[in-house]
CSV table of C-alpha atoms and ligand atoms in Angstrom, one decimal:
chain,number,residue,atom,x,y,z
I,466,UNK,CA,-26.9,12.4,-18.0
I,467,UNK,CA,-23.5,12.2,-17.3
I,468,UNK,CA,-20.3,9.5,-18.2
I,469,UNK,CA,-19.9,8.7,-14.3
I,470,UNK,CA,-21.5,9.4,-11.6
I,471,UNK,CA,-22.0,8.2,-8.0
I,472,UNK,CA,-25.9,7.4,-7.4
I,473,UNK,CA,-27.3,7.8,-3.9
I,474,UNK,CA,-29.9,6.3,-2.6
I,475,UNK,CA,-31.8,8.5,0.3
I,476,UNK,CA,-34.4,5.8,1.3
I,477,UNK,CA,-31.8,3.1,1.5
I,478,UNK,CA,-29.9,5.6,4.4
I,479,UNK,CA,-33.1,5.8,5.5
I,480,UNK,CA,-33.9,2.7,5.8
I,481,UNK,CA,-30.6,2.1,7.6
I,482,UNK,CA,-30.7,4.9,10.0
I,483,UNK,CA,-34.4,3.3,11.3
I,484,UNK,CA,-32.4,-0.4,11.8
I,485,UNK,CA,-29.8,1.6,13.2
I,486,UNK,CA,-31.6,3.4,15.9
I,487,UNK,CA,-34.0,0.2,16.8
I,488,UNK,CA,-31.0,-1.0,18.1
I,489,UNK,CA,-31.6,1.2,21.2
I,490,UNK,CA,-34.8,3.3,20.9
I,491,UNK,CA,-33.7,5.3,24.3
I,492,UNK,CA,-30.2,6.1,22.7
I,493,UNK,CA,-29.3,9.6,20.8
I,494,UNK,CA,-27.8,9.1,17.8
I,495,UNK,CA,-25.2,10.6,15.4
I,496,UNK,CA,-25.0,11.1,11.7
I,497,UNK,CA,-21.3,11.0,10.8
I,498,UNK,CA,-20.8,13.1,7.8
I,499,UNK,CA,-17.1,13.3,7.8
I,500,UNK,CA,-15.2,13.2,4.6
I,501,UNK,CA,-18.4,14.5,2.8
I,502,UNK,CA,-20.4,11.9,3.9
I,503,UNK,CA,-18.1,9.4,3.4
I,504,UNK,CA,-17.7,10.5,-0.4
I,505,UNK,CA,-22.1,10.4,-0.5
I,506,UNK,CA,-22.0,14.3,-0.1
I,507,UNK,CA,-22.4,15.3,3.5
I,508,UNK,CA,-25.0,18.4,2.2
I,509,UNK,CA,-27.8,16.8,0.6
I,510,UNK,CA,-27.6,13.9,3.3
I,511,UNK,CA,-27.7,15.8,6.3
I,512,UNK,CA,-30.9,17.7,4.7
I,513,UNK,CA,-32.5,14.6,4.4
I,514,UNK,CA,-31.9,12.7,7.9
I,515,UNK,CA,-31.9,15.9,9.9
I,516,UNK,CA,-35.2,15.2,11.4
I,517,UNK,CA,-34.5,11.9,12.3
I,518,UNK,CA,-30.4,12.7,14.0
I,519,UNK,CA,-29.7,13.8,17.3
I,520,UNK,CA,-26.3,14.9,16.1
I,521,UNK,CA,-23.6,15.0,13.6
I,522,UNK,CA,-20.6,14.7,13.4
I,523,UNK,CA,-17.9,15.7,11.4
I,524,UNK,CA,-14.2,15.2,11.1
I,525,UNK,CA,-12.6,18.7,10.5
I,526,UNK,CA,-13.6,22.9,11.4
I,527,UNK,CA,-14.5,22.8,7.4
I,528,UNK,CA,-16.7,20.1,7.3
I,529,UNK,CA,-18.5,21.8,10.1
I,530,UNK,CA,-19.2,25.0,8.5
I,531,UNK,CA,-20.2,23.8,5.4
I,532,UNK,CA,-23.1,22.3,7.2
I,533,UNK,CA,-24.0,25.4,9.2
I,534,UNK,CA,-23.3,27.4,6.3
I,535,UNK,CA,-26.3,25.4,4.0
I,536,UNK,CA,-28.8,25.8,7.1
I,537,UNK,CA,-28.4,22.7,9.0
I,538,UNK,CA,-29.2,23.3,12.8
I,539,UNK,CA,-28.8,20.3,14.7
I,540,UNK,CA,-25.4,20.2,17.3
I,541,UNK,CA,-22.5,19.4,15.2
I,542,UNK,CA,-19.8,17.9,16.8
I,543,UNK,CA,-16.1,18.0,15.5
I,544,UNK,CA,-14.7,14.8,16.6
I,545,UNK,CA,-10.6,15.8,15.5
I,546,UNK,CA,-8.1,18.8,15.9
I,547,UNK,CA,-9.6,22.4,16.0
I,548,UNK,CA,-7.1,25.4,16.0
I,549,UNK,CA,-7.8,28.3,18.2
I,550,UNK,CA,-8.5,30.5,15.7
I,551,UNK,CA,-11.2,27.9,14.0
I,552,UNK,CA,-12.9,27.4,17.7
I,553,UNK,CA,-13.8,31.0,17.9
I,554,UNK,CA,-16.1,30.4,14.5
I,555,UNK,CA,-17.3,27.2,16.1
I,556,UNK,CA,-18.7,29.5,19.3
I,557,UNK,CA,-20.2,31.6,17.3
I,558,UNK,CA,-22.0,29.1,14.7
I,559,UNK,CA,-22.8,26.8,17.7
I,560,UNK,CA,-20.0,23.5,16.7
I,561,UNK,CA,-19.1,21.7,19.5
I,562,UNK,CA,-15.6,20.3,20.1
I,563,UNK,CA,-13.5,17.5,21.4
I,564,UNK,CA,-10.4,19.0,24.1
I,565,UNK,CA,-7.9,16.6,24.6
I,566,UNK,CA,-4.9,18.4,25.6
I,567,UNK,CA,-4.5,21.1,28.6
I,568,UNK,CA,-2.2,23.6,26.3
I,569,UNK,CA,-4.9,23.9,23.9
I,570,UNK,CA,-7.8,23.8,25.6
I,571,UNK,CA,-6.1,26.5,27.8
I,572,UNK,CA,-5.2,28.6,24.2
I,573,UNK,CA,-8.4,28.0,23.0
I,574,UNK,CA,-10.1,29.0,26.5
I,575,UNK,CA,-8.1,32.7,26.1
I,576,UNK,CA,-9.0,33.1,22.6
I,577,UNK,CA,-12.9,33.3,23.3
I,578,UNK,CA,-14.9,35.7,23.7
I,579,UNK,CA,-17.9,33.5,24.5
I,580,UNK,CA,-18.7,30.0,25.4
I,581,UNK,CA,-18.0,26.8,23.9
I,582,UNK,CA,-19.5,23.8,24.0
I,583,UNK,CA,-16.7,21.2,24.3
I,584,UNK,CA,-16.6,17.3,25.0
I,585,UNK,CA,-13.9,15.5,26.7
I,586,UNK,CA,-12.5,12.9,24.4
I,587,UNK,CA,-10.9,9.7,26.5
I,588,UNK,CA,-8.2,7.5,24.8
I,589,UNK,CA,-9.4,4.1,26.3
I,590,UNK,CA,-6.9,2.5,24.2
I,591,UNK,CA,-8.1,3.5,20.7
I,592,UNK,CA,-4.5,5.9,20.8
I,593,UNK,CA,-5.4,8.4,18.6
I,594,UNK,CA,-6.9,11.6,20.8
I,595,UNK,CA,-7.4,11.6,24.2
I,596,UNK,CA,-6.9,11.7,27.9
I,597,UNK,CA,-5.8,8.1,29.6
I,598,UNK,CA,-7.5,6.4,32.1
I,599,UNK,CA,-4.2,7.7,34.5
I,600,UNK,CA,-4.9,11.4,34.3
I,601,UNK,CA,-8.1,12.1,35.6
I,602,UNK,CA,-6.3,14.6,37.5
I,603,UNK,CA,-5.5,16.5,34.5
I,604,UNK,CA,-8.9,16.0,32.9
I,605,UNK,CA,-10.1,18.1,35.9
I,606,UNK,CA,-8.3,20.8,35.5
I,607,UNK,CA,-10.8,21.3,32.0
I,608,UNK,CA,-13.1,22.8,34.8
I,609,UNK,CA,-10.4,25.7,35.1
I,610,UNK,CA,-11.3,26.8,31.8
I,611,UNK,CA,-14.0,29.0,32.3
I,612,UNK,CA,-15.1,29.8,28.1
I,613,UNK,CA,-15.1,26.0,27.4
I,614,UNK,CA,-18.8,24.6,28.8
I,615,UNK,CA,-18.2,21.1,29.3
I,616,UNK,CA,-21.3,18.8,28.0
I,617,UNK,CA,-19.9,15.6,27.0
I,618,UNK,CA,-17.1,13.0,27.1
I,619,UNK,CA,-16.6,10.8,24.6
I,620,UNK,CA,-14.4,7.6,23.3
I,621,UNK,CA,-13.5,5.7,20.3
I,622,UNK,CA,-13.7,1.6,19.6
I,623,UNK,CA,-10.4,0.7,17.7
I,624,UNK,CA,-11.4,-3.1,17.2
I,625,UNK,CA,-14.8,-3.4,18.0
I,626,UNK,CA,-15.5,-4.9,14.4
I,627,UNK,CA,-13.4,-7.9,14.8
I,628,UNK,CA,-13.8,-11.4,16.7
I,629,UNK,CA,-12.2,-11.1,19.7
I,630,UNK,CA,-14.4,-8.8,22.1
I,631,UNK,CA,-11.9,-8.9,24.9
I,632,UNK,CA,-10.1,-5.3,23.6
I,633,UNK,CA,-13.4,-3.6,23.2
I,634,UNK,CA,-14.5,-4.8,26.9
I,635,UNK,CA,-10.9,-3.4,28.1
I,636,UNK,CA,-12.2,-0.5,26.8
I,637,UNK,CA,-15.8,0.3,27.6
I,638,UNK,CA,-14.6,-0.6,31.4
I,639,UNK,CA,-12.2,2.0,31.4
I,640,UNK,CA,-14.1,4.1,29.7
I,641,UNK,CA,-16.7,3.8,32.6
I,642,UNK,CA,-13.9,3.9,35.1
I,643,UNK,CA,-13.0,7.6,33.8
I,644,UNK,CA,-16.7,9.0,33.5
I,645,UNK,CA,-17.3,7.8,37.4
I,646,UNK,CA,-14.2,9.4,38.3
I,647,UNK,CA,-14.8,12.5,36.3
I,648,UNK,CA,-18.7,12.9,36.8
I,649,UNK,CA,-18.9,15.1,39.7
I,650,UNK,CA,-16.5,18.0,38.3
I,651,UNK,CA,-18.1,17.6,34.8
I,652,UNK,CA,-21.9,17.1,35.4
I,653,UNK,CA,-22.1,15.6,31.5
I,654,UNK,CA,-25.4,16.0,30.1
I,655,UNK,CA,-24.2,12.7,28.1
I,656,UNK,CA,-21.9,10.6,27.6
I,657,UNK,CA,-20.6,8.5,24.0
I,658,UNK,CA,-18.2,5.6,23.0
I,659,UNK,CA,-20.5,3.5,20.0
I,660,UNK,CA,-19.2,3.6,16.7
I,661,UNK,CA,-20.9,1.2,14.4
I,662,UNK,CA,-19.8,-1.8,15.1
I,663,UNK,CA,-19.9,-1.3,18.9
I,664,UNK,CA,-23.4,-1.0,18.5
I,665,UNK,CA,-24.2,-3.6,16.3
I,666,UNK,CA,-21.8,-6.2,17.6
I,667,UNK,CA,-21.4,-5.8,21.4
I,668,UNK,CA,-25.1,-3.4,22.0
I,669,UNK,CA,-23.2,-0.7,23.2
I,670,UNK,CA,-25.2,2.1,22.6
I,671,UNK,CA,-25.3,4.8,25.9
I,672,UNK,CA,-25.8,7.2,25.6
I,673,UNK,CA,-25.4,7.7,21.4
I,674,UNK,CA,-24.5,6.1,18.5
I,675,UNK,CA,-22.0,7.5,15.8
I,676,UNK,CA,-23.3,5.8,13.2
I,677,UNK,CA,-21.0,6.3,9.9
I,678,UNK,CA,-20.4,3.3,7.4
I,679,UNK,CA,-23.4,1.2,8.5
I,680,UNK,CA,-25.5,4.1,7.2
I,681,UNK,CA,-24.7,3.8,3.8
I,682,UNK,CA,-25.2,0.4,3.9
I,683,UNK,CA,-21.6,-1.0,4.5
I,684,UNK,CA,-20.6,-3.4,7.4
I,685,UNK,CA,-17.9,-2.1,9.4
I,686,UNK,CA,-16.3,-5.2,8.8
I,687,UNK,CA,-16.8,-8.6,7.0
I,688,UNK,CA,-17.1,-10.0,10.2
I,689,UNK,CA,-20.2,-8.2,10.7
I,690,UNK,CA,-21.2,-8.7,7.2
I,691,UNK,CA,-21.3,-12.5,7.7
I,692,UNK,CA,-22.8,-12.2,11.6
I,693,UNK,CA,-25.5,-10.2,9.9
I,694,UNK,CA,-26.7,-9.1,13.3
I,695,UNK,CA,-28.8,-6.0,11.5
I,696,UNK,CA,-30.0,-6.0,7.6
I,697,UNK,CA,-28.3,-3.1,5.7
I,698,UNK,CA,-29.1,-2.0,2.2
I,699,UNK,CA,-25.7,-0.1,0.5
I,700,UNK,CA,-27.2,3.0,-0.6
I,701,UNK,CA,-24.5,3.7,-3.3
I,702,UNK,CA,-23.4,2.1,-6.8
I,703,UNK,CA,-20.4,4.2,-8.4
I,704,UNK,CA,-21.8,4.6,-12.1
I,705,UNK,CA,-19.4,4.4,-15.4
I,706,UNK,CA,-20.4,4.4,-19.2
I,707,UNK,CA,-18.6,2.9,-22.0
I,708,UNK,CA,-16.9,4.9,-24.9
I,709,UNK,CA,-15.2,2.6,-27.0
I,710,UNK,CA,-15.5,-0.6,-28.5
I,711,UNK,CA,-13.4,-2.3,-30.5
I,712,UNK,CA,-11.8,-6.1,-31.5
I,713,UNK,CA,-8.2,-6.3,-31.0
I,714,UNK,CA,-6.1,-8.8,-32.5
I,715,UNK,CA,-3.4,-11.6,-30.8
I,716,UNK,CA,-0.8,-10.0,-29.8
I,717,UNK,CA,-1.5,-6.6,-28.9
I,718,UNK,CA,-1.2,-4.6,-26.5
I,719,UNK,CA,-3.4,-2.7,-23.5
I,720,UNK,CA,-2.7,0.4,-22.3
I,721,UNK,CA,0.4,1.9,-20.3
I,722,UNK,CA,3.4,-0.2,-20.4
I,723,UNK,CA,1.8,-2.8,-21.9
I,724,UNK,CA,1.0,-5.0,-18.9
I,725,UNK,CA,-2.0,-6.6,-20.6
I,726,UNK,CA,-1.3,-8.8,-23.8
I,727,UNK,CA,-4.1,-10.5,-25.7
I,728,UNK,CA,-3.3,-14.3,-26.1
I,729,UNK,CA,-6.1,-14.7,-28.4
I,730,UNK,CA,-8.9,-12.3,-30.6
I,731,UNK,CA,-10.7,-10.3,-28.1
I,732,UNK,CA,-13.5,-7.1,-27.8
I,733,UNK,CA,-12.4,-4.4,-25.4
I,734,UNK,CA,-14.2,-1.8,-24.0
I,735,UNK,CA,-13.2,1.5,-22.9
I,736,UNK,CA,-14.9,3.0,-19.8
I,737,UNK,CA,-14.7,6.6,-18.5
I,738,UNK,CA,-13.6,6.3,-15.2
I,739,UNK,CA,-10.3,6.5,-14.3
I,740,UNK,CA,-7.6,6.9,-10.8
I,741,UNK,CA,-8.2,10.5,-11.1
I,742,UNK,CA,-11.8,9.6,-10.1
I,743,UNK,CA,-11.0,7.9,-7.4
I,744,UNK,CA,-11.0,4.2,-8.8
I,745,UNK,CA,-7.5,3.7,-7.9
I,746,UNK,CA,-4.8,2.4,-9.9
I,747,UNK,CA,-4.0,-0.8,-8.4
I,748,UNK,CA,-6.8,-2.4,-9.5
I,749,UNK,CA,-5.0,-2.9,-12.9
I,750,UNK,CA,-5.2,-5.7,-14.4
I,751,UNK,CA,-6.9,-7.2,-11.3
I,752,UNK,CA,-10.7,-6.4,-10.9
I,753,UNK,CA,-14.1,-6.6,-12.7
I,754,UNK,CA,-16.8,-4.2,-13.2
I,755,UNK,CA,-20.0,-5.4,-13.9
I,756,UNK,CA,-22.0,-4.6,-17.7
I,757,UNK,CA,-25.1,-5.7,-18.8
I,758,UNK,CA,-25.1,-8.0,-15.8
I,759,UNK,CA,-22.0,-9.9,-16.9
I,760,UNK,CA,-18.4,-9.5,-15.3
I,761,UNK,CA,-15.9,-7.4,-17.0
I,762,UNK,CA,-11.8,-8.1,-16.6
I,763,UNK,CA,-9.8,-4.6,-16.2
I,764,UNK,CA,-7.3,-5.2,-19.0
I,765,UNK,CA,-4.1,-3.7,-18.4
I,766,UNK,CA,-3.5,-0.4,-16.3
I,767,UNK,CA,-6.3,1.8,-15.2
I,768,UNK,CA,-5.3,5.2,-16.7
I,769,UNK,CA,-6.3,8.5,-15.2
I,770,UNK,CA,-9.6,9.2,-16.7
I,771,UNK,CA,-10.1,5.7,-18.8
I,772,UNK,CA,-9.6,2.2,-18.1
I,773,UNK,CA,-9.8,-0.8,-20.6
I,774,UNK,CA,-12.0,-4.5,-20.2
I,775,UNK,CA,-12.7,-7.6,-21.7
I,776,UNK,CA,-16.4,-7.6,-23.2
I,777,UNK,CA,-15.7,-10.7,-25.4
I,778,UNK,CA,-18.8,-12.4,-24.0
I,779,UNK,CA,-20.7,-9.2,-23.6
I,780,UNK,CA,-23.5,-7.8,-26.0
I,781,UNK,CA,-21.5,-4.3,-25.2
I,782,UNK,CA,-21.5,-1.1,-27.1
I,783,UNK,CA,-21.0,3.1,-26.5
I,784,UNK,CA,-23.1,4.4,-24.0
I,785,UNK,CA,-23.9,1.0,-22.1
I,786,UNK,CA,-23.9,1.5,-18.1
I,787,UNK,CA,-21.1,0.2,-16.3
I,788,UNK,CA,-21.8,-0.8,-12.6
I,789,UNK,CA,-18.1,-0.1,-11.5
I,790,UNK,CA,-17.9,-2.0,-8.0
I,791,UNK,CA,-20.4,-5.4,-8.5
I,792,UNK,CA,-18.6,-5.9,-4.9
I,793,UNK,CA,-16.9,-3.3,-3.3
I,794,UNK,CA,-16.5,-5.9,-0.1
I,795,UNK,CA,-14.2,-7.9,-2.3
I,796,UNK,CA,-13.1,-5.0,-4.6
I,797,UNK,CA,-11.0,-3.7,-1.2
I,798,UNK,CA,-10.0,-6.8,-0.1
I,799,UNK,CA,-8.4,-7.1,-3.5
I,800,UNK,CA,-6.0,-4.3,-3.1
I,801,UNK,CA,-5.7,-4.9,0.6
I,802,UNK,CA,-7.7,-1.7,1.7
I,803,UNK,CA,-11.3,-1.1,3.3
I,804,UNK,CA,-14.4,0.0,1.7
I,805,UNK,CA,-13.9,3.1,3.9
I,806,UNK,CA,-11.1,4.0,1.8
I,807,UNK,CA,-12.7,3.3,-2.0
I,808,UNK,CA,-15.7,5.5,-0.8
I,809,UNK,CA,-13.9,8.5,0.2
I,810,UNK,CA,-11.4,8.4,-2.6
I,811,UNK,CA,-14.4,8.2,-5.2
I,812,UNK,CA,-13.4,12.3,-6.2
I,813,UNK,CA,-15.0,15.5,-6.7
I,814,UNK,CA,-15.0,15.0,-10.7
I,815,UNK,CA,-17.8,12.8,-9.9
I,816,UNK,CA,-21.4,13.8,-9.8
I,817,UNK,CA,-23.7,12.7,-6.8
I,818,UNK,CA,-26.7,12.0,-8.1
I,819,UNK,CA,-29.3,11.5,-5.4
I,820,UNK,CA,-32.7,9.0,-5.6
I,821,UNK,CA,-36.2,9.3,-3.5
I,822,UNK,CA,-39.1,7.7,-4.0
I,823,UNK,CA,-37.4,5.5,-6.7
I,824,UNK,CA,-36.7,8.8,-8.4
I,825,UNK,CA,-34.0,11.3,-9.5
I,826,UNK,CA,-34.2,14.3,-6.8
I,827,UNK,CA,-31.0,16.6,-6.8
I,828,UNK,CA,-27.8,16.2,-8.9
I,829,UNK,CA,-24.7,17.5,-7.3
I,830,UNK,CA,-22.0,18.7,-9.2
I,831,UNK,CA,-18.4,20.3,-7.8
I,832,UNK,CA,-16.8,21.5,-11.1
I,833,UNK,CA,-18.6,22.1,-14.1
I,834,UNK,CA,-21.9,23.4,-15.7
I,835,UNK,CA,-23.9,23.2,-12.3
I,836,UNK,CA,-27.3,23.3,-13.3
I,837,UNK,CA,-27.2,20.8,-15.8
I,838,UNK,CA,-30.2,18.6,-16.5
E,331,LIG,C1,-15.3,7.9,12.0
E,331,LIG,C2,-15.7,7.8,13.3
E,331,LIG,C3,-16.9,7.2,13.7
E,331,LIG,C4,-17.8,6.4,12.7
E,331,LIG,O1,-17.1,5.2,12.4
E,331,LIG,P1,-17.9,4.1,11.6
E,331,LIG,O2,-16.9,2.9,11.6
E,331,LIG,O3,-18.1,4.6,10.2
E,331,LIG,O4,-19.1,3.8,12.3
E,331,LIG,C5,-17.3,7.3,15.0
E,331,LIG,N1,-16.6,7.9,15.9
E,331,LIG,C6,-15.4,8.5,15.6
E,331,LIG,C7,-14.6,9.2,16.7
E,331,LIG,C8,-14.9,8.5,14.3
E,331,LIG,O5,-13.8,9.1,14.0
């Protein structure tokens, strides 16, 4: 088996999609799959949950395709920019779209040859993508556009994960404000504004979830991971293997530009995992991986492909397993980012390895000998 890989566990997103969707039995609900599945490998994922999804949703015309392309069948959404030349392959393979903005929709509507499902997206106050609660005049005019078939409308949470709910209220009124104004013209089959943590925090649900982190098993938040309002399993552990052991003496050194002295004898352990995998840099010096079931210090900078830690207590020698984040939670609070960020950096040099049943299933690997056992 391989030096590092990331191990996925399907009955763990299992298990979360089925909390996930008790939330609201009545509601539709949406797998997002962006950024490969937020790094879990949007494929093999979507394979296994497509029974139980409504939709998925994606983040770019790529991501989209690469579904379609492997056989999936359920609506995919595309919830960011498409170019016009992009949303004539997404009529075609049946991707659905966000419009946003009259000068593309109206480029994209000439460029057709066919329909194409589109859904309004509504900047309640998210300000990313979106029409304002002010221009419902202008989100009318959509109707003009006779190739773009207008099913949905859609909005996005920016702080639904956090204590104070006033923002999020702001939001899902205006939200509601635009949809009454804007139902007549449209007719929406459906409407959609939950992300995670609106569902799980505030039960906003109607008509669909887009359920993305909470899948995998991460709060949105560590507000919601201390309100524990639902029980999620993280369905990931990023996988490492030491290389090298060795004693080093007082005085020296560890690694690039000798950030890490030893102020006493100590046992270091090399590890094969490095930034160019995706476990960034900034962790140097600073966090602990987990070996044996004992914490492990990162001594001095993590290198590109190799990083160095303390294993003076540890029973440790080549070829041990090396849980990389014992914490991820604190592991991005420690370098001031989100676990959003250290799952989706984790980087194609790493294999997905995927468990069912308690069992090894399907090994994917993006460069390399592919068929590997
Ligand atoms: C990424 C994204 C989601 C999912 O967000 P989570 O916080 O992972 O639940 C939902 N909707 C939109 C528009 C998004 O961009």
């Amino acid at each position: 088996m391989c030096d590092t890989f990331l191990l996925v566990d399907i009955d763990k997103i299992k298990y979360n999609l089925h909390k996930l969707r008790s939330l609201d039995k009545d509601a539709m609900f949406a797998g997002v799959v962006k950024a490969n599945a937020y790094g879990l490998g949007a494929v093999t994922i979507c394979k296994e949950i497509e029974d139980e999804v409504d939709y998925f949703a994606v983040a770019r015309f790529d991501e989209a395709y690469e579904l379609r392309n492997s056989g999936i069948i359920k609506p995919i959404l595309i919830l960011g920019y498409v170019c016009p030349n992009d949303a004539i392959k997404c009529a075609k393979l049946n991707i659905e779209i966000p419009v946003y903005d009259l000068g593309l929709a109206k480029q994209i509507n000439e460029i057709l040859d066919r329909k194409l499902k589109v859904h309004i997206a509504l900047d309640t106050g998210h300000g990313r993508i979106g029409f304002r609660d002010y221009e419902i005049d202008k989100i009318k005019e959509i109707k003009n556009f006779e190739n773009l078939e207008v099913i949905s409308a859609f909005s996005h949470f920016s702080t639904a994960d956090e204590e104070d709910t006033s923002y999020t209220k702001l939001q899902e009124k205006k939200f509601t404000y635009i949809i009454e104004q804007t139902k007549d013209t449209f007719n929406y089959q459906f409407t959609h504004i939950a992300n995670d943590a609106g569902a799980i925090k505030h039960g906003i649900t109607k008509d669909m979830i887009r359920s993305g982190i909470s899948l995998y098993g991460i709060y949105p938040s560590d507000l919601l991971k201390i309100e524990k309002d639902i029980e999620l399993r993280q369905a990931f552990s990023l996988i490492s293997t030491i290389s090298f052991v060795k004693d080093v003496k007082k005085g020296q050194y560890i690694s690039y530009g000798r950030t890490f002295r030893a102020d006493k004898a100590m046992k270091v352990a090399t590890i094969s995992i490095g930034y160019a995998d995706g476990y960034p840099r900034s962790f140097s010096n600073k966090a602990k991986v987990k070996i044996a079931g004992k914490e492990a210090q990162i001594l001095g900078r993590v290198c590109m492909d190799q990083m160095m830690v303390d294993v003076t207590n540890i029973n440790a020698k080549i070829g041990d397993r090396v849980q990389i984040y014992p914490d991820i939670y604190q592991a991005a609070n420690s370098i001031d980012t989100i676990v959003y960020e250290l799952m989706t950096n984790i980087n194609m040099r790493v294999p997905r390895i995927y468990m069912k049943d308690g069992e090894i299933f399907k090994k994917v690997k993006y460069i390399g000998e592919m068929n590997e056992n």
